[in-house]
């Protein structure tokens, strides 16, 4: 025979266990800050004419291909733009945009040929490939967590001092892009 006090204790323990299990099972997931979810490194290759960008979205996160933009800054302004060949992505239907978009879930590389820069006036530029004084690269991207949130566009700035240098984004420079 179970005494009323033991029954109350047993019910209390069962209820507590049940509530802890379901509260953790249905709790909102913890999302990474964008700079942790979408790590990026840039390397100015030894030849001085190319920059290699290594994108490494963390498992459970992805980057939109259409969001990728590449610029070289001059006097703090994005004066030179690049349209590099991008690797094939994965097609994903995005209900926010109501269309299929290409995304990257796995790490990927992009190479920028500095001799293929386009100035803000739309004219090709050749002198960037001959630069040995340093380069300030700006990359814009946007991505989402598969568990349901999308991040605002992110702007990353890299200071590449010379050919052969690999860099992380400048810490105070990883910001949401202006709307």
PDB file of C-alpha atoms in Angstrom, residues 24-135:
ATOM      1  CA  UNK A  24      14.512  21.207 -22.876  1.00  0.00           C
ATOM      2  CA  UNK A  25      13.032  19.330 -25.849  1.00  0.00           C
ATOM      3  CA  UNK A  26      10.960  22.335 -26.910  1.00  0.00           C
ATOM      4  CA  UNK A  27      13.276  25.135 -25.821  1.00  0.00           C
ATOM      5  CA  UNK A  28      14.369  27.609 -28.458  1.00  0.00           C
ATOM      6  CA  UNK A  29      17.729  26.654 -29.943  1.00  0.00           C
ATOM      7  CA  UNK A  30      20.768  28.765 -29.157  1.00  0.00           C
ATOM      8  CA  UNK A  31      21.889  30.577 -32.300  1.00  0.00           C
ATOM      9  CA  UNK A  32      25.487  31.549 -32.947  1.00  0.00           C
ATOM     10  CA  UNK A  33      26.476  35.158 -33.574  1.00  0.00           C
ATOM     11  CA  UNK A  34      26.951  35.689 -37.336  1.00  0.00           C
ATOM     12  CA  UNK A  35      30.761  35.907 -37.185  1.00  0.00           C
ATOM     13  CA  UNK A  36      30.815  32.431 -35.533  1.00  0.00           C
ATOM     14  CA  UNK A  37      28.139  30.926 -37.815  1.00  0.00           C
ATOM     15  CA  UNK A  38      29.862  32.110 -41.012  1.00  0.00           C
ATOM     16  CA  UNK A  39      33.653  32.203 -40.454  1.00  0.00           C
ATOM     17  CA  UNK A  40      35.662  33.610 -43.371  1.00  0.00           C
ATOM     18  CA  UNK A  41      39.405  33.930 -44.054  1.00  0.00           C
ATOM     19  CA  UNK A  42      41.089  35.799 -46.892  1.00  0.00           C
ATOM     20  CA  UNK A  43      44.543  35.030 -48.279  1.00  0.00           C
ATOM     21  CA  UNK A  44      46.421  37.299 -50.673  1.00  0.00           C
ATOM     22  CA  UNK A  45      48.245  34.692 -52.727  1.00  0.00           C
ATOM     23  CA  UNK A  46      52.017  34.833 -53.237  1.00  0.00           C
ATOM     24  CA  UNK A  47      51.609  35.712 -56.930  1.00  0.00           C
ATOM     25  CA  UNK A  48      50.166  39.100 -55.837  1.00  0.00           C
ATOM     26  CA  UNK A  49      47.380  38.908 -58.416  1.00  0.00           C
ATOM     27  CA  UNK A  50      44.796  36.780 -56.604  1.00  0.00           C
ATOM     28  CA  UNK A  51      42.982  36.651 -53.291  1.00  0.00           C
ATOM     29  CA  UNK A  52      41.521  33.370 -52.067  1.00  0.00           C
ATOM     30  CA  UNK A  53      38.530  33.553 -49.750  1.00  0.00           C
ATOM     31  CA  UNK A  54      37.699  30.570 -47.570  1.00  0.00           C
ATOM     32  CA  UNK A  55      34.078  30.446 -46.393  1.00  0.00           C
ATOM     33  CA  UNK A  56      33.301  27.902 -43.659  1.00  0.00           C
ATOM     34  CA  UNK A  57      29.633  27.943 -42.664  1.00  0.00           C
ATOM     35  CA  UNK A  58      29.154  25.953 -39.445  1.00  0.00           C
ATOM     36  CA  UNK A  59      26.996  22.818 -39.551  1.00  0.00           C
ATOM     37  CA  UNK A  60      23.340  23.832 -39.366  1.00  0.00           C
ATOM     38  CA  UNK A  61      23.938  27.188 -41.116  1.00  0.00           C
ATOM     39  CA  UNK A  62      24.110  28.245 -44.763  1.00  0.00           C
ATOM     40  CA  UNK A  63      25.108  31.247 -46.895  1.00  0.00           C
ATOM     41  CA  UNK A  64      23.033  32.616 -49.790  1.00  0.00           C
ATOM     42  CA  UNK A  65      25.025  32.680 -53.030  1.00  0.00           C
ATOM     43  CA  UNK A  66      23.233  35.805 -54.278  1.00  0.00           C
ATOM     44  CA  UNK A  67      24.305  37.726 -51.168  1.00  0.00           C
ATOM     45  CA  UNK A  68      28.046  37.436 -51.852  1.00  0.00           C
ATOM     46  CA  UNK A  69      29.682  40.717 -52.853  1.00  0.00           C
ATOM     47  CA  UNK A  70      33.395  41.465 -53.104  1.00  0.00           C
ATOM     48  CA  UNK A  71      35.051  44.902 -53.065  1.00  0.00           C
ATOM     49  CA  UNK A  72      38.447  46.483 -52.570  1.00  0.00           C
ATOM     50  CA  UNK A  73      38.249  49.622 -50.479  1.00  0.00           C
ATOM     51  CA  UNK A  74      40.160  52.760 -51.299  1.00  0.00           C
ATOM     52  CA  UNK A  75      39.987  55.647 -48.817  1.00  0.00           C
ATOM     53  CA  UNK A  76      37.317  53.689 -46.940  1.00  0.00           C
ATOM     54  CA  UNK A  77      35.041  53.449 -49.990  1.00  0.00           C
ATOM     55  CA  UNK A  78      34.231  50.298 -52.029  1.00  0.00           C
ATOM     56  CA  UNK A  79      35.748  51.658 -55.264  1.00  0.00           C
ATOM     57  CA  UNK A  80      36.471  48.319 -56.940  1.00  0.00           C
ATOM     58  CA  UNK A  81      34.077  45.417 -57.348  1.00  0.00           C
ATOM     59  CA  UNK A  82      34.706  41.814 -58.386  1.00  0.00           C
ATOM     60  CA  UNK A  83      32.392  39.245 -59.939  1.00  0.00           C
ATOM     61  CA  UNK A  84      34.326  36.022 -59.476  1.00  0.00           C
ATOM     62  CA  UNK A  85      33.165  32.630 -60.646  1.00  0.00           C
ATOM     63  CA  UNK A  86      31.361  31.047 -57.707  1.00  0.00           C
ATOM     64  CA  UNK A  87      31.200  27.315 -57.001  1.00  0.00           C
ATOM     65  CA  UNK A  88      27.962  25.437 -57.621  1.00  0.00           C
ATOM     66  CA  UNK A  89      25.544  25.740 -54.729  1.00  0.00           C
ATOM     67  CA  UNK A  90      22.618  23.675 -53.472  1.00  0.00           C
ATOM     68  CA  UNK A  91      19.109  24.719 -54.539  1.00  0.00           C
ATOM     69  CA  UNK A  92      16.798  25.490 -51.615  1.00  0.00           C
ATOM     70  CA  UNK A  93      13.271  26.844 -51.722  1.00  0.00           C
ATOM     71  CA  UNK A  94      13.161  29.907 -49.504  1.00  0.00           C
ATOM     72  CA  UNK A  95       9.671  30.796 -48.231  1.00  0.00           C
ATOM     73  CA  UNK A  96      10.819  34.309 -47.292  1.00  0.00           C
ATOM     74  CA  UNK A  97      11.656  35.128 -50.914  1.00  0.00           C
ATOM     75  CA  UNK A  98       9.114  32.593 -52.283  1.00  0.00           C
ATOM     76  CA  UNK A  99      11.626  31.172 -54.773  1.00  0.00           C
ATOM     77  CA  UNK A 100      14.494  28.726 -55.182  1.00  0.00           C
ATOM     78  CA  UNK A 101      17.884  30.125 -54.200  1.00  0.00           C
ATOM     79  CA  UNK A 102      21.403  28.726 -54.297  1.00  0.00           C
ATOM     80  CA  UNK A 103      23.012  28.217 -50.894  1.00  0.00           C
ATOM     81  CA  UNK A 104      26.268  26.894 -49.433  1.00  0.00           C
ATOM     82  CA  UNK A 105      26.072  24.553 -46.437  1.00  0.00           C
ATOM     83  CA  UNK A 106      29.642  23.253 -46.686  1.00  0.00           C
ATOM     84  CA  UNK A 107      32.979  25.099 -46.779  1.00  0.00           C
ATOM     85  CA  UNK A 108      33.876  26.602 -50.164  1.00  0.00           C
ATOM     86  CA  UNK A 109      36.624  28.695 -51.775  1.00  0.00           C
ATOM     87  CA  UNK A 110      36.340  31.735 -54.029  1.00  0.00           C
ATOM     88  CA  UNK A 111      39.296  33.164 -55.939  1.00  0.00           C
ATOM     89  CA  UNK A 112      39.366  36.798 -56.917  1.00  0.00           C
ATOM     90  CA  UNK A 113      41.648  37.864 -59.733  1.00  0.00           C
ATOM     91  CA  UNK A 114      42.762  41.395 -58.847  1.00  0.00           C
ATOM     92  CA  UNK A 115      43.285  42.187 -62.545  1.00  0.00           C
ATOM     93  CA  UNK A 116      39.532  41.737 -63.103  1.00  0.00           C
ATOM     94  CA  UNK A 117      38.372  44.579 -60.877  1.00  0.00           C
ATOM     95  CA  UNK A 118      35.597  46.863 -62.055  1.00  0.00           C
ATOM     96  CA  UNK A 119      35.716  50.456 -60.826  1.00  0.00           C
ATOM     97  CA  UNK A 120      32.680  52.202 -59.364  1.00  0.00           C
ATOM     98  CA  UNK A 121      32.341  53.930 -62.751  1.00  0.00           C
ATOM     99  CA  UNK A 122      32.082  50.511 -64.460  1.00  0.00           C
ATOM    100  CA  UNK A 123      35.499  50.576 -66.140  1.00  0.00           C
ATOM    101  CA  UNK A 124      37.958  47.645 -65.873  1.00  0.00           C
ATOM    102  CA  UNK A 125      40.973  48.323 -63.651  1.00  0.00           C
ATOM    103  CA  UNK A 126      44.374  46.710 -64.132  1.00  0.00           C
ATOM    104  CA  UNK A 127      46.610  48.337 -61.520  1.00  0.00           C
ATOM    105  CA  UNK A 128      45.241  46.354 -58.553  1.00  0.00           C
ATOM    106  CA  UNK A 129      47.119  43.232 -59.657  1.00  0.00           C
ATOM    107  CA  UNK A 130      50.401  45.163 -59.444  1.00  0.00           C
ATOM    108  CA  UNK A 131      49.797  46.422 -55.905  1.00  0.00           C
ATOM    109  CA  UNK A 132      52.284  45.366 -53.226  1.00  0.00           C
ATOM    110  CA  UNK A 133      51.467  48.056 -50.622  1.00  0.00           C
ATOM    111  CA  UNK A 134      48.468  46.409 -49.004  1.00  0.00           C
ATOM    112  CA  UNK A 135      44.892  45.687 -49.756  1.00  0.00           C
TER     113      UNK A 135
END
